Amino acid sequence: MSMVGTAGWLVPVAGLVGAVLGGVLSPWVGARFARHTAKRQAFDKAIAAVRTVQVARHYASNVPAGLLGGLDQGSADEFNIELRKTGVQRFIEATYEAKVALAALEPYGNLFRDGDGWEITESEADALLARLKRAR
């Protein structure tokens, strides 16, 4: 009978210990998981933004008049001028978005110093992508 009495208190105490540990550790584990997820998402966004800069750098230009549905050469030239303007504008916007995404990584360390100019060169983009993927 003494064995039943001894085991009788063990289950409630074990339950209480489990509840206390769960109550203490749960917020910590949740916060750690949320921070890890936020970091991963910030790095993924920065990687995509830098890759977008690489893609935006190589926009279409000098499209032949024959591919433009039979436009005359003058109209094709005007089309290509607008196409270049749009391409450069997209590249500038992509560069800005990449720099914003890189700035958002500041809470995770000073990994990405902003260059001197507005542009992210191809070699800088390659180096950034390698560092971002390693740090992610």
XYZ file of C-alpha atoms in Angstrom:
136
model
C 0.000 0.000 0.000
C 2.859 2.349 0.594
C 3.914 1.865 -3.003
C 0.507 3.053 -4.229
C 0.754 6.087 -1.957
C 4.227 6.931 -3.261
C 3.185 6.609 -6.903
C 0.091 8.689 -6.201
C 2.045 11.927 -5.782
C 4.513 11.273 -8.636
C 2.022 11.721 -11.499
C 0.697 15.135 -10.386
C 4.221 16.407 -9.648
C 5.466 15.209 -13.047
C 2.499 16.922 -14.691
C 3.199 20.115 -12.788
C 6.880 20.041 -13.717
C 5.931 19.482 -17.383
C 3.477 22.360 -17.325
C 5.999 24.731 -15.719
C 8.746 23.759 -18.175
C 6.344 24.075 -21.094
C 5.188 27.475 -19.876
C 8.752 28.709 -19.471
C 10.275 27.194 -22.618
C 7.389 27.654 -25.043
C 7.705 31.451 -25.453
C 11.483 31.149 -25.779
C 11.239 28.408 -28.412
C 8.519 30.347 -30.254
C 10.562 33.553 -30.266
C 13.679 31.718 -31.417
C 11.768 30.034 -34.237
C 10.167 33.348 -35.280
C 13.564 35.094 -35.336
C 15.070 32.283 -37.407
C 12.135 32.436 -39.837
C 12.355 36.241 -40.138
C 16.104 36.030 -40.772
C 15.651 33.353 -43.415
C 12.932 35.386 -45.157
C 15.061 38.557 -45.101
C 18.002 36.699 -46.636
C 15.763 35.058 -49.242
C 14.340 38.473 -50.165
C 17.826 39.977 -50.464
C 19.039 37.071 -52.604
C 16.060 37.456 -54.934
C 16.552 41.234 -55.104
C 20.243 40.989 -55.997
C 19.453 38.326 -58.576
C 16.785 40.639 -60.024
C 19.474 43.317 -60.458
C 21.553 40.830 -62.416
C 18.602 40.011 -64.669
C 17.494 43.643 -65.073
C 20.969 44.644 -66.241
C 20.467 42.625 -69.438
C 17.308 44.175 -70.874
C 16.151 43.870 -74.463
C 17.456 46.484 -76.874
C 17.915 46.902 -80.608
C 14.981 44.689 -81.521
C 14.906 44.294 -85.319
C 11.991 45.927 -87.142
C 10.994 42.534 -88.549
C 10.188 41.261 -85.050
C 7.966 44.249 -84.341
C 5.088 43.343 -86.579
C 6.218 45.085 -89.723
C 7.035 48.504 -88.267
C 9.050 50.779 -90.493
C 12.647 51.461 -89.407
C 11.798 54.872 -87.916
C 9.058 53.392 -85.720
C 11.340 50.492 -84.759
C 14.044 52.985 -83.745
C 11.564 54.896 -81.566
C 10.392 51.611 -80.029
C 13.994 50.658 -79.222
C 14.666 54.053 -77.631
C 11.656 53.587 -75.338
C 12.691 49.992 -74.677
C 16.148 51.131 -73.533
C 14.638 53.840 -71.316
C 12.315 51.298 -69.721
C 15.157 48.807 -69.276
C 17.407 51.332 -67.582
C 14.555 52.488 -65.352
C 13.821 48.901 -64.306
C 17.511 48.326 -63.580
C 17.678 51.448 -61.404
C 14.527 50.414 -59.518
C 15.833 46.856 -59.061
C 19.115 48.232 -57.712
C 17.241 50.412 -55.229
C 15.083 47.471 -54.081
C 18.183 45.303 -53.649
C 19.870 47.948 -51.516
C 16.737 48.218 -49.367
C 16.651 44.426 -48.954
C 20.346 44.408 -48.049
C 19.807 47.212 -45.515
C 17.093 45.100 -43.878
C 19.795 42.541 -43.026
C 21.505 44.992 -40.661
C 20.014 43.328 -37.524
C 21.852 40.139 -38.481
C 25.287 41.739 -38.622
C 27.177 44.244 -40.709
C 27.631 41.834 -43.583
C 26.973 44.049 -46.563
C 28.622 47.446 -46.754
C 26.999 49.730 -49.294
C 29.287 50.588 -52.182
C 30.318 54.055 -53.210
C 27.961 54.411 -56.154
C 24.317 53.775 -56.861
C 25.004 50.753 -59.030
C 25.587 47.151 -58.020
C 28.108 45.918 -60.572
C 28.057 42.364 -61.909
C 31.109 41.399 -59.871
C 29.592 42.977 -56.730
C 26.332 41.102 -57.346
C 28.181 37.800 -57.722
C 30.110 38.411 -54.490
C 26.945 39.527 -52.671
C 25.045 36.422 -53.739
C 27.831 34.170 -52.518
C 27.985 35.953 -49.132
C 24.212 35.992 -48.771
C 23.892 32.280 -49.456
C 26.649 31.473 -46.971
C 25.196 33.722 -44.272
C 21.632 32.508 -44.754
